């Protein structure tokens, strides 16, 4: 099958590598002036992997969109709207399915990524998401994982899950697209909280964080019309190992480094997602105490130890 | 308050230390011929802690039972029935509350520990459980945690939670005693599975293990008449950090060492609990695929890698 991967950062380059690894005919697109693209063009390598010479590298978006059966998008979530406008402006007739392999919510609107993209490219375009646990570094070492494919159309979901399943990544298909997108995005915020607990030496509270993080997001998803149990599946709880406990998690490390006062240069998507969660909390009248605490620590510089103690160690009460 | 702690292993000695630390008048009981008791009698120390000279050490069970306001029991779960018979045979009139600070299920009957104890000492005796996350080693370093107190009587639960709450251990009270006991016991089995994944180099699958472990136990608890959501609280999911990810977890380490072929000498309660879960699975007609796999690997020596791959990486399906 012909797969185009749009975006050439850590995940984009991995999906190109993986799609080729399982036998697809692969093209990877990046912006001509992006450092990631330039590095790949010059060396066909990045800090994680080497791309086979069979993988076609281009900065021509029209080529990428027209020469494929499936387009996977993996870019910074906050750039998805402008990227959608760019795709739309090319006026391409064919409707190949898009898979969003990214986790986030739009700041300002709190909108899900499938909503953002369909608003820009048209609601008749088939759009799916590919989320769940797994680190690029672990996959490249041959460590397998289960991931999840979801869309509003079960036939499409199954088609895409089959196209990408292999012994390295086993796909499950999820029915509650709303719950899956919110949960996948929000797990980065729980990852920030986990890193903060690590930073202040309270790693033992990550157990309570897991129990209560899932709970507050379950209530939010329910209020938004999703299934309150989705958060306990692969897209959120199933991603906690990779997010709350792994050295490879950018969000966990961002939280830890923030407490330790270390500079941090990599993208931690949760820093944006937590802003969007504050909007959703207000819109749907659902209290999100953990997300709120993370927000206050990052944006209003409240005392992390005091705030996190208040969150977990306050007066005796019922669960 | 006068607290008697019955049992002087890792948890018993810690609860005695902790009760004294928060200002109670403490007695600790052990069997005269137990190596743990003898070590404490000789040195007032064990590998974890030193007991203050204010803590009264005795092997006289009658003294321990009559001189207290609250009795905490922390012994090997499979010995609880015979210990209950021993308590009963002393014919003590006063009804002080018992707290079971232990996690397990009776082999053969699949019975919960509060059931076992009340069958032996009489159903009118007030019995509670004290479970949830936290390692003795972490508490002794000053690392706080949230734990859970539960019984059938809310007034009793609140009384006991208040008696033991401090900045080091913050208690929540749980209402679903059945779900709390099953979940607390079963998390040791999930801990064994986590160790097995670590042992075969599939630690990344611990995310999927969390999502699917909670799910199968939730269905069991529901079939038994408990609340299917209890498993997602502190007693089970909230204990995953301490059980699935910590170096201190005996169950996780047992699972890992089993795979690596290393000898293991410490108690791993999950090895018994998984037997009891097989009985419950049959009695309540609930499939427990993870627990069954752990059972088969331990007792029937099936191939761990093959069985665990089958469990997590089999054909594409819905969550």
Coordinates of C-alpha atoms in Angstrom, one line a residue:
Chain A
X1 CA 0.0 0.0 0.0
X2 CA 1.2 3.6 -0.6
X3 CA 1.6 5.4 2.7
X4 CA 2.4 9.2 3.0
X5 CA 3.6 10.4 6.3
X6 CA 3.1 14.1 6.8
X7 CA 5.6 15.4 9.4
X8 CA 9.1 14.2 10.0
X9 CA 9.7 14.7 13.8
X10 CA 10.2 11.8 16.2
X11 CA 6.8 10.1 15.5
X12 CA 6.6 11.0 11.8
X13 CA 10.0 9.6 11.0
X14 CA 9.2 6.5 13.1
X15 CA 5.9 5.9 11.3
X16 CA 7.7 6.2 7.9
X17 CA 10.3 3.7 9.2
X18 CA 7.6 1.4 10.6
X19 CA 5.4 1.5 7.5
X20 CA 8.4 0.6 5.3
X21 CA 9.4 -2.1 7.8
X22 CA 6.0 -3.9 7.5
X23 CA 6.2 -3.7 3.7
X24 CA 4.4 -0.5 2.6
X25 CA 5.6 1.8 -0.2
X26 CA 6.4 5.0 1.8
X27 CA 6.8 8.7 1.3
X28 CA 7.6 11.2 4.0
X29 CA 6.9 14.9 3.8
X30 CA 8.4 17.8 5.8
X31 CA 8.5 21.5 5.5
X32 CA 11.5 22.5 3.4
X33 CA 12.8 24.9 6.2
X34 CA 12.3 22.5 9.1
X35 CA 15.5 21.4 10.8
X36 CA 14.1 17.8 11.1
X37 CA 13.5 17.7 7.3
X38 CA 16.9 19.2 6.5
X39 CA 18.6 16.6 8.8
X40 CA 16.8 13.7 7.1
X41 CA 17.5 15.1 3.6
X42 CA 21.2 15.5 4.3
X43 CA 21.8 12.3 6.3
X44 CA 18.6 10.2 6.1
X45 CA 19.1 9.9 9.9
X46 CA 17.9 11.5 13.1
X47 CA 18.7 10.9 16.7
X48 CA 16.4 7.9 16.7
X49 CA 16.7 6.0 13.4
X50 CA 17.9 5.7 9.8
X51 CA 15.4 5.8 7.0
X52 CA 15.9 3.3 4.2
X53 CA 16.8 4.8 0.8
X54 CA 13.5 3.2 -0.5
X55 CA 11.5 5.8 1.5
X56 CA 10.8 8.9 -0.7
X57 CA 11.5 12.2 1.0
X58 CA 9.8 15.3 -0.2
X59 CA 8.7 18.8 0.8
X60 CA 6.1 19.0 -1.9
X61 CA 2.8 18.6 -0.1
X62 CA 0.7 18.1 -3.2
X63 CA 2.9 15.1 -4.2
X64 CA 2.5 13.7 -0.7
X65 CA -1.3 14.0 -0.8
X66 CA -1.9 12.7 -4.3
X67 CA 0.5 9.7 -4.4
X68 CA -0.9 7.7 -1.5
X69 CA -3.7 5.4 -0.3
X70 CA -3.4 6.5 3.3
X71 CA -2.0 9.8 4.8
X72 CA -0.7 9.8 8.3
X73 CA -0.3 13.2 9.9
X74 CA 2.1 13.7 12.8
X75 CA 2.9 17.3 13.5
X76 CA 2.6 19.7 16.5
X77 CA -1.1 19.7 17.5
X78 CA -1.4 23.5 17.7
X79 CA -0.3 23.7 14.0
X80 CA -3.0 21.3 12.8
X81 CA -5.5 24.1 11.9
X82 CA -3.1 26.0 9.7
X83 CA -1.9 22.8 8.2
X84 CA -5.5 21.8 7.4
X85 CA -6.0 25.1 5.7
X86 CA -2.8 24.5 3.7
X87 CA -4.1 21.0 2.6
X88 CA -7.5 22.5 1.8
X89 CA -6.0 25.2 -0.4
X90 CA -4.5 22.6 -2.7
X91 CA -8.0 21.6 -3.8
X92 CA -7.2 17.9 -4.1
X93 CA -10.2 15.9 -5.3
X94 CA -9.4 12.4 -4.1
X95 CA -10.5 11.5 -0.5
X96 CA -7.8 9.4 0.9
X97 CA -8.2 8.6 4.6
X98 CA -6.1 10.7 7.1
X99 CA -4.8 9.2 10.3
X100 CA -3.9 11.6 13.0
X101 CA -1.0 10.1 14.9
X102 CA -0.7 12.9 17.5
X103 CA -2.2 13.8 20.9
X104 CA -3.6 17.2 21.8
X105 CA -6.4 19.6 22.0
X106 CA -6.7 23.0 20.4
X107 CA -5.9 25.9 22.8
X108 CA -8.6 28.5 22.9
X109 CA -11.4 26.2 21.6
X110 CA -10.6 23.0 23.5
X111 CA -11.5 21.2 20.2
X112 CA -10.4 17.7 19.4
X113 CA -7.9 17.2 16.6
X114 CA -10.4 15.3 14.3
X115 CA -12.8 18.3 14.7
X116 CA -10.1 20.8 13.8
X117 CA -9.0 18.9 10.7
X118 CA -12.5 18.2 9.5
X119 CA -13.5 21.8 9.9
X120 CA -10.6 22.7 7.6
X121 CA -10.7 19.9 5.0
X122 CA -14.4 19.1 5.0
X123 CA -16.5 16.8 7.0
X124 CA -16.8 14.2 4.3
X125 CA -13.0 13.4 4.5
X126 CA -12.4 10.2 6.3
X127 CA -10.3 10.9 9.5
X128 CA -9.0 8.4 12.1
X129 CA -6.7 8.6 15.1
X130 CA -3.8 6.3 16.0
X131 CA -2.9 6.6 19.6
X132 CA -2.0 4.5 22.7
X133 CA 1.2 3.4 24.4
X134 CA 4.6 2.9 23.0
X135 CA 7.9 4.9 22.7
X136 CA 9.7 5.2 19.5
X137 CA 12.9 4.2 21.3
X138 CA 11.3 1.0 22.6
X139 CA 9.8 0.0 19.2
X140 CA 13.2 0.5 17.5
X141 CA 14.6 -2.0 20.1
X142 CA 12.0 -4.5 19.0
X143 CA 9.8 -4.1 22.1
X144 CA 6.2 -4.6 21.0
X145 CA 3.1 -2.8 22.2
X146 CA -0.6 -2.6 21.7
X147 CA -2.0 0.6 20.2
X148 CA -5.4 1.8 19.2
X149 CA -7.1 3.0 16.0
X150 CA -10.4 4.8 16.1
X151 CA -12.7 6.7 13.8
X152 CA -16.5 7.3 13.5
X153 CA -16.6 4.6 10.8
X154 CA -16.0 1.0 12.0
X155 CA -15.2 -0.2 8.5
X156 CA -12.6 2.5 8.0
X157 CA -11.1 1.8 11.5
X158 CA -10.8 -1.9 10.8
X159 CA -9.2 -1.3 7.4
X160 CA -6.6 1.0 8.9
X161 CA -5.9 -1.2 11.9
X162 CA -5.3 -4.1 9.5
X163 CA -3.1 -2.0 7.3
X164 CA -0.7 -1.2 10.1
X165 CA -0.8 -4.2 12.4
X166 CA 2.3 -6.3 12.8
X167 CA 4.0 -8.3 15.5
X168 CA 5.6 -5.1 16.7
X169 CA 2.4 -3.0 17.0
X170 CA -0.9 -4.9 17.6
X171 CA -3.9 -2.6 17.0
X172 CA -7.2 -2.6 18.9
X173 CA -10.0 -0.6 17.5
X174 CA -11.8 1.8 19.6
X175 CA -15.4 2.9 19.2
X176 CA -15.6 6.0 21.4
X177 CA -13.6 8.5 19.3
X178 CA -14.4 11.4 21.6
X179 CA -13.3 9.6 24.7
X180 CA -10.2 8.3 23.0
X181 CA -9.1 11.7 21.8
X182 CA -9.7 13.4 25.1
X183 CA -8.0 10.6 27.0
X184 CA -5.0 10.4 24.7
X185 CA -4.5 14.2 24.9
X186 CA -5.0 14.4 28.7
X187 CA -2.6 11.6 29.5
X188 CA 0.2 14.1 28.7
X189 CA -1.1 16.3 31.5
X190 CA -1.1 13.4 34.0
X191 CA 2.4 12.7 32.7
X192 CA 3.4 16.3 33.7
X193 CA 1.9 15.7 37.2
X194 CA 3.9 12.4 37.5
X195 CA 7.1 14.2 36.6
X196 CA 6.3 16.9 39.2
X197 CA 5.8 14.2 41.9
X198 CA 9.2 12.6 40.8
X199 CA 10.8 16.0 41.1
X200 CA 9.7 16.6 44.6
X201 CA 10.5 13.1 45.7
X202 CA 6.9 11.9 46.0
X203 CA 7.0 9.2 43.3
X204 CA 5.0 6.9 45.6
X205 CA 2.0 9.2 45.0
X206 CA 1.9 8.2 41.3
X207 CA -0.4 5.3 42.4
X208 CA -3.0 7.8 43.8
X209 CA -2.4 10.0 40.7
X210 CA -3.4 7.1 38.4
X211 CA -6.5 6.4 40.4
X212 CA -7.6 10.0 40.6
X213 CA -6.4 11.2 37.2
X214 CA -8.5 8.6 35.4
X215 CA -11.4 9.5 37.6
X216 CA -11.5 13.2 36.8
X217 CA -11.1 12.6 33.1
X218 CA -13.7 10.0 33.1
X219 CA -16.2 12.5 34.4
X220 CA -15.2 15.1 31.8
X221 CA -15.6 12.6 28.9
X222 CA -19.0 11.6 30.3
X223 CA -20.1 15.3 30.5
X224 CA -18.9 15.8 26.9
X225 CA -21.1 12.9 25.7
X226 CA -18.4 10.1 25.5
X227 CA -18.2 6.8 27.3
X228 CA -16.9 7.3 30.9
X229 CA -15.1 3.9 30.7
X230 CA -12.9 4.8 27.6
X231 CA -10.3 6.5 29.8
X232 CA -9.6 3.1 31.4
X233 CA -8.6 1.5 28.1
X234 CA -5.4 1.7 26.0
X235 CA -5.8 5.3 24.9
X236 CA -5.4 6.7 28.4
X237 CA -4.7 4.3 31.3
X238 CA -2.9 1.9 28.9
X239 CA -0.5 4.8 28.1
X240 CA 0.4 5.5 31.7
X241 CA 3.4 3.1 31.7
X242 CA 4.9 5.0 28.8
X243 CA 4.0 8.4 30.2
X244 CA 4.2 8.2 34.0
X245 CA 7.1 5.8 34.4
X246 CA 9.3 6.0 31.4
X247 CA 12.6 7.9 31.1
X248 CA 11.6 8.5 27.4
X249 CA 8.4 10.5 28.3
X250 CA 8.9 14.1 27.4
X251 CA 5.9 15.2 29.5
X252 CA 7.1 13.3 32.6
X253 CA 10.5 14.8 32.2
X254 CA 9.2 18.3 31.5
X255 CA 7.3 18.1 34.9
X256 CA 10.4 16.8 36.7
X257 CA 12.8 19.3 35.2
X258 CA 10.4 22.2 35.9
X259 CA 10.6 21.3 39.6
X260 CA 14.3 20.8 39.6
X261 CA 14.8 24.1 37.7
X262 CA 16.5 22.4 34.7
X263 CA 16.1 23.8 31.2
X264 CA 13.9 21.7 28.9
X265 CA 14.1 22.0 25.2
X266 CA 11.8 19.3 23.8
X267 CA 8.1 19.6 23.1
X268 CA 5.9 18.7 26.0
X269 CA 2.4 18.7 24.4
X270 CA 0.7 18.5 27.8
X271 CA 1.8 22.1 28.5
X272 CA -0.7 23.2 25.7
X273 CA -3.3 20.5 26.5
X274 CA -3.6 21.6 30.1
X275 CA -4.7 25.0 28.8
X276 CA -7.4 23.4 26.6
X277 CA -8.5 21.3 29.6
X278 CA -9.1 24.4 31.6
X279 CA -11.5 25.6 28.9
X280 CA -13.3 22.3 28.8
X281 CA -13.6 22.2 32.6
X282 CA -15.4 25.6 32.4
X283 CA -17.6 24.8 29.4
X284 CA -18.8 21.4 30.8
X285 CA -18.8 22.4 34.5
X286 CA -16.6 19.5 35.5
X287 CA -13.9 20.1 38.2
X288 CA -10.5 18.8 37.2
X289 CA -8.4 19.2 40.4
X290 CA -5.2 17.5 39.1
X291 CA -5.2 19.3 35.7
X292 CA -6.0 22.6 37.5
X293 CA -3.0 22.0 39.9
X294 CA -0.7 21.3 36.9
X295 CA -2.0 24.4 35.2
X296 CA -1.4 26.6 38.3
X297 CA 2.1 25.3 38.8
X298 CA 3.1 25.8 35.2
X299 CA 1.4 29.1 34.4
X300 CA 1.0 30.8 37.8
X301 CA 4.1 29.4 39.4
X302 CA 2.3 28.2 42.6
X303 CA 4.4 26.2 45.0
X304 CA 4.5 22.6 43.6
X305 CA 5.1 20.8 46.9
X306 CA 2.4 22.7 48.7
X307 CA -0.1 22.3 45.8
X308 CA 0.6 18.6 45.3
X309 CA 0.4 17.9 49.0
X310 CA -2.9 19.7 49.1
X311 CA -4.2 17.6 46.2
X312 CA -3.3 14.2 47.6
X313 CA -2.7 14.5 51.3
X314 CA -5.6 16.7 52.4
X315 CA -8.2 15.7 55.0
X316 CA -9.6 12.2 55.3
X317 CA -12.6 11.6 53.0
X318 CA -14.4 9.0 51.0
X319 CA -12.9 7.9 47.7
Chain B
X1 CA -5.0 5.1 72.1
X2 CA -3.8 1.5 72.9
X3 CA -2.9 -0.3 69.7
X4 CA -2.0 -4.0 69.5
X5 CA -0.3 -5.2 66.4
X6 CA -0.6 -9.0 65.8
X7 CA 2.2 -10.1 63.5
X8 CA 5.8 -8.9 63.4
X9 CA 6.9 -9.3 59.8
X10 CA 7.6 -6.4 57.5
X11 CA 4.2 -4.8 57.7
X12 CA 3.4 -5.8 61.3
X13 CA 6.7 -4.2 62.6
X14 CA 6.1 -1.2 60.4
X15 CA 2.5 -0.6 61.7
X16 CA 3.9 -0.9 65.3
X17 CA 6.6 1.7 64.4
X18 CA 4.1 3.9 62.7
X19 CA 1.4 3.7 65.4
X20 CA 4.1 4.7 68.0
X21 CA 5.4 7.4 65.6
X22 CA 1.9 9.1 65.5
X23 CA 1.5 8.9 69.3
X24 CA -0.2 5.7 70.2
X25 CA 0.6 3.4 73.0
X26 CA 1.8 0.2 71.2
X27 CA 2.1 -3.5 71.8
X28 CA 3.4 -5.9 69.1
X29 CA 2.8 -9.6 69.3
X30 CA 4.6 -12.5 67.5
X31 CA 4.8 -16.2 67.8
X32 CA 7.5 -17.1 70.3
X33 CA 9.3 -19.5 67.8
X34 CA 9.0 -17.1 64.8
X35 CA 12.4 -15.9 63.5
X36 CA 11.0 -12.4 63.1
X37 CA 9.9 -12.3 66.7
X38 CA 13.2 -13.7 68.0
X39 CA 15.1 -11.1 66.0
X40 CA 13.0 -8.2 67.4
X41 CA 13.3 -9.6 70.9
X42 CA 17.0 -9.9 70.7
X43 CA 17.9 -6.6 68.8
X44 CA 14.6 -4.6 68.5
X45 CA 15.6 -4.3 64.9
X46 CA 14.8 -6.0 61.6
X47 CA 16.1 -5.3 58.1
X48 CA 13.8 -2.3 57.8
X49 CA 13.5 -0.5 61.1
X50 CA 14.3 -0.2 64.8
X51 CA 11.4 -0.4 67.3
X52 CA 11.4 2.2 70.1
X53 CA 11.9 0.7 73.6
X54 CA 8.4 2.2 74.5
X55 CA 6.8 -0.5 72.2
X56 CA 5.9 -3.5 74.3
X57 CA 6.9 -6.8 72.6
X58 CA 5.1 -10.0 73.7
X59 CA 4.3 -13.5 72.6
X60 CA 1.3 -13.7 74.9
X61 CA -1.7 -13.5 72.6
X62 CA -4.2 -13.0 75.5
X63 CA -2.3 -10.0 76.7
X64 CA -2.2 -8.5 73.2
X65 CA -5.9 -9.0 72.8
X66 CA -7.1 -7.7 76.1
X67 CA -4.8 -4.7 76.5
X68 CA -5.9 -2.7 73.4
X69 CA -8.5 -0.4 71.9
X70 CA -7.7 -1.6 68.4
X71 CA -6.1 -4.8 67.1
X72 CA -4.3 -4.7 63.8
X73 CA -3.6 -8.1 62.3
X74 CA -0.8 -8.5 59.7
X75 CA 0.1 -12.1 59.1
X76 CA 0.4 -14.5 56.2
X77 CA -3.1 -14.7 54.6
X78 CA -3.3 -18.4 54.4
X79 CA -2.7 -18.7 58.2
X80 CA -5.6 -16.3 59.1
X81 CA -8.2 -19.1 59.6
X82 CA -6.0 -21.0 62.1
X83 CA -5.1 -17.7 63.8
X84 CA -8.8 -16.9 64.0
X85 CA -9.4 -20.2 65.7
X86 CA -6.6 -19.5 68.2
X87 CA -8.1 -16.1 69.0
X88 CA -11.6 -17.6 69.4
X89 CA -10.3 -20.3 71.7
X90 CA -9.2 -17.7 74.2
X91 CA -12.8 -16.8 74.8
X92 CA -12.2 -13.0 75.3
X93 CA -15.4 -11.1 76.1
X94 CA -14.6 -7.6 74.9
X95 CA -15.1 -6.8 71.2
X96 CA -12.3 -4.5 70.2
X97 CA -12.2 -3.8 66.5
X98 CA -9.8 -5.8 64.3
X99 CA -8.1 -4.3 61.3
X100 CA -6.7 -6.7 58.7
X101 CA -3.6 -5.0 57.2
X102 CA -3.0 -7.8 54.7
X103 CA -4.0 -8.7 51.2
X104 CA -5.1 -12.1 50.0
X105 CA -7.8 -14.7 49.5
X106 CA -8.2 -18.1 51.1
X107 CA -7.0 -20.9 48.8
X108 CA -9.6 -23.6 48.3
X109 CA -12.6 -21.4 49.2
X110 CA -11.7 -18.2 47.5
X111 CA -13.0 -16.4 50.6
X112 CA -12.2 -12.9 51.5
X113 CA -10.1 -12.3 54.7
X114 CA -12.9 -10.5 56.6
X115 CA -15.1 -13.5 55.9
X116 CA -12.5 -16.0 57.1
X117 CA -11.9 -14.0 60.3
X118 CA -15.6 -13.4 61.1
X119 CA -16.4 -17.1 60.5
X120 CA -13.9 -17.9 63.2
X121 CA -14.3 -15.1 65.8
X122 CA -18.1 -14.5 65.3
X123 CA -19.9 -12.2 62.9
X124 CA -20.6 -9.6 65.6
X125 CA -16.9 -8.7 65.9
X126 CA -16.1 -5.4 64.2
X127 CA -13.6 -6.1 61.4
X128 CA -12.1 -3.6 58.9
X129 CA -9.3 -3.7 56.3
X130 CA -6.4 -1.3 55.8
X131 CA -5.0 -1.6 52.3
X132 CA -3.8 0.5 49.4
X133 CA -0.4 1.7 48.1
X134 CA 2.8 2.3 50.0
X135 CA 6.0 0.5 50.7
X136 CA 7.5 0.1 54.2
X137 CA 10.8 1.2 52.8
X138 CA 9.3 4.4 51.3
X139 CA 7.3 5.3 54.4
X140 CA 10.5 4.9 56.5
X141 CA 12.2 7.4 54.2
X142 CA 9.4 9.9 54.9
X143 CA 7.7 9.4 51.5
X144 CA 3.9 9.9 52.1
X145 CA 1.1 8.0 50.6
X146 CA -2.7 7.7 50.5
X147 CA -4.2 4.4 51.9
X148 CA -7.7 3.1 52.4
X149 CA -9.7 1.9 55.4
X150 CA -12.9 0.0 54.8
X151 CA -15.5 -2.0 56.7
X152 CA -19.3 -2.7 56.6
X153 CA -19.9 0.0 59.2
X154 CA -19.2 3.6 58.1
X155 CA -18.9 4.9 61.6
X156 CA -16.3 2.3 62.4
X157 CA -14.4 3.0 59.2
X158 CA -14.3 6.7 60.0
X159 CA -13.2 6.1 63.6
X160 CA -10.3 3.9 62.4
X161 CA -9.3 6.2 59.6
X162 CA -9.0 9.1 62.0
X163 CA -7.1 7.0 64.5
X164 CA -4.3 6.2 62.0
X165 CA -4.2 9.3 59.7
X166 CA -1.1 11.5 59.7
X167 CA 0.9 13.5 57.2
X168 CA 2.7 10.3 56.3
X169 CA -0.4 8.2 55.6
X170 CA -3.6 9.9 54.6
X171 CA -6.6 7.6 54.7
X172 CA -9.6 7.6 52.5
X173 CA -12.5 5.4 53.5
X174 CA -14.0 3.0 51.1
X175 CA -17.6 1.8 51.0
X176 CA -17.4 -1.3 48.9
X177 CA -15.6 -3.8 51.2
X178 CA -16.0 -6.7 48.8
X179 CA -14.5 -4.8 45.9
X180 CA -11.7 -3.4 48.0
X181 CA -10.7 -6.8 49.4
X182 CA -10.8 -8.6 46.0
X183 CA -9.0 -5.7 44.3
X184 CA -6.3 -5.5 47.0
X185 CA -5.6 -9.2 46.9
X186 CA -5.7 -9.4 43.1
X187 CA -3.3 -6.6 42.5
X188 CA -0.5 -8.9 43.7
X189 CA -1.4 -11.2 40.8
X190 CA -1.1 -8.3 38.4
X191 CA 2.2 -7.5 40.1
X192 CA 3.4 -11.1 39.2
X193 CA 2.4 -10.5 35.6
X194 CA 4.3 -7.2 35.6
X195 CA 7.4 -8.9 36.8
X196 CA 7.1 -11.6 34.2
X197 CA 6.8 -8.9 31.5
X198 CA 9.9 -7.2 32.9
X199 CA 11.7 -10.6 32.9
X200 CA 11.1 -11.2 29.2
X201 CA 12.0 -7.7 28.3
X202 CA 8.4 -6.6 27.5
X203 CA 8.1 -3.9 30.2
X204 CA 6.4 -1.7 27.7
X205 CA 3.3 -4.0 27.8
X206 CA 2.7 -3.0 31.5
X207 CA 0.5 -0.2 30.1
X208 CA -1.8 -2.7 28.4
X209 CA -1.5 -4.9 31.5
X210 CA -2.9 -2.0 33.6
X211 CA -5.8 -1.4 31.2
X212 CA -6.8 -5.1 30.9
X213 CA -5.9 -6.2 34.4
X214 CA -8.3 -3.7 36.0
X215 CA -10.9 -4.7 33.4
X216 CA -11.0 -8.4 34.1
X217 CA -11.1 -7.8 37.9
X218 CA -13.8 -5.2 37.5
X219 CA -16.0 -7.8 35.8
X220 CA -15.3 -10.4 38.6
X221 CA -16.2 -7.9 41.4
X222 CA -19.4 -7.0 39.6
X223 CA -20.3 -10.7 39.3
X224 CA -19.7 -11.2 43.0
X225 CA -22.1 -8.3 43.9
X226 CA -19.5 -5.5 44.4
X227 CA -19.1 -2.2 42.6
X228 CA -17.3 -2.6 39.2
X229 CA -15.7 0.8 39.7
X230 CA -13.9 0.0 43.0
X231 CA -11.0 -1.6 41.2
X232 CA -10.1 1.8 39.7
X233 CA -9.6 3.3 43.1
X234 CA -6.8 3.3 45.6
X235 CA -7.2 -0.3 46.7
X236 CA -6.3 -1.7 43.3
X237 CA -5.3 0.7 40.5
X238 CA -3.9 3.1 43.1
X239 CA -1.6 0.3 44.2
X240 CA -0.1 -0.3 40.8
X241 CA 2.7 2.1 41.2
X242 CA 3.9 0.2 44.3
X243 CA 3.3 -3.2 42.8
X244 CA 4.0 -3.0 39.0
X245 CA 6.8 -0.5 39.0
X246 CA 8.7 -0.6 42.3
X247 CA 11.9 -2.4 43.1
X248 CA 10.4 -3.1 46.5
X249 CA 7.5 -5.1 45.3
X250 CA 7.9 -8.8 46.2
X251 CA 5.3 -9.9 43.7
X252 CA 6.8 -8.0 40.8
X253 CA 10.2 -9.4 41.7
X254 CA 8.9 -12.9 42.1
X255 CA 7.5 -12.8 38.6
X256 CA 10.7 -11.4 37.2
X257 CA 12.9 -13.9 39.0
X258 CA 10.8 -16.8 37.9
X259 CA 11.4 -15.9 34.3
X260 CA 15.1 -15.3 34.9
X261 CA 15.4 -18.5 36.8
X262 CA 16.7 -16.8 40.0
X263 CA 15.8 -18.3 43.4
X264 CA 13.3 -16.2 45.4
X265 CA 12.9 -16.6 49.1
X266 CA 10.5 -13.9 50.2
X267 CA 6.7 -14.3 50.4
X268 CA 4.9 -13.4 47.2
X269 CA 1.2 -13.5 48.3
X270 CA 0.0 -13.4 44.7
X271 CA 1.2 -16.9 44.2
X272 CA -1.5 -18.1 46.6
X273 CA -4.1 -15.5 45.5
X274 CA -3.9 -16.6 41.9
X275 CA -5.1 -20.0 43.0
X276 CA -8.0 -18.5 44.8
X277 CA -8.9 -16.4 41.7
X278 CA -9.1 -19.5 39.6
X279 CA -11.8 -20.8 42.0
X280 CA -13.7 -17.5 41.9
X281 CA -13.4 -17.5 38.1
X282 CA -15.2 -20.8 38.0
X283 CA -17.7 -20.1 40.7
X284 CA -18.8 -16.8 39.2
X285 CA -18.3 -17.8 35.5
X286 CA -16.0 -14.8 34.7
X287 CA -13.1 -15.3 32.5
X288 CA -9.8 -13.9 33.9
X289 CA -7.3 -14.2 31.0
X290 CA -4.4 -12.5 32.7
X291 CA -4.8 -14.3 36.1
X292 CA -5.2 -17.6 34.2
X293 CA -2.0 -17.0 32.3
X294 CA -0.1 -16.2 35.5
X295 CA -1.5 -19.3 37.0
X296 CA -0.5 -21.5 34.1
X297 CA 3.0 -20.1 34.0
X298 CA 3.6 -20.6 37.7
X299 CA 1.8 -23.9 38.3
X300 CA 1.9 -25.6 34.9
X301 CA 5.2 -24.2 33.7
X302 CA 3.8 -23.0 30.3
X303 CA 6.2 -20.9 28.2
X304 CA 6.0 -17.3 29.6
X305 CA 7.0 -15.5 26.4
X306 CA 4.5 -17.5 24.3
X307 CA 1.7 -17.1 26.8
X308 CA 2.2 -13.4 27.4
X309 CA 2.5 -12.7 23.7
X310 CA -0.7 -14.6 23.1
X311 CA -2.4 -12.5 25.8
X312 CA -1.4 -9.1 24.6
X313 CA -0.4 -9.4 21.0
X314 CA -3.0 -11.7 19.4
X315 CA -5.2 -10.7 16.5
X316 CA -6.7 -7.3 16.0
X317 CA -9.9 -6.7 17.9
X318 CA -12.1 -4.2 19.7
X319 CA -11.1 -3.1 23.2

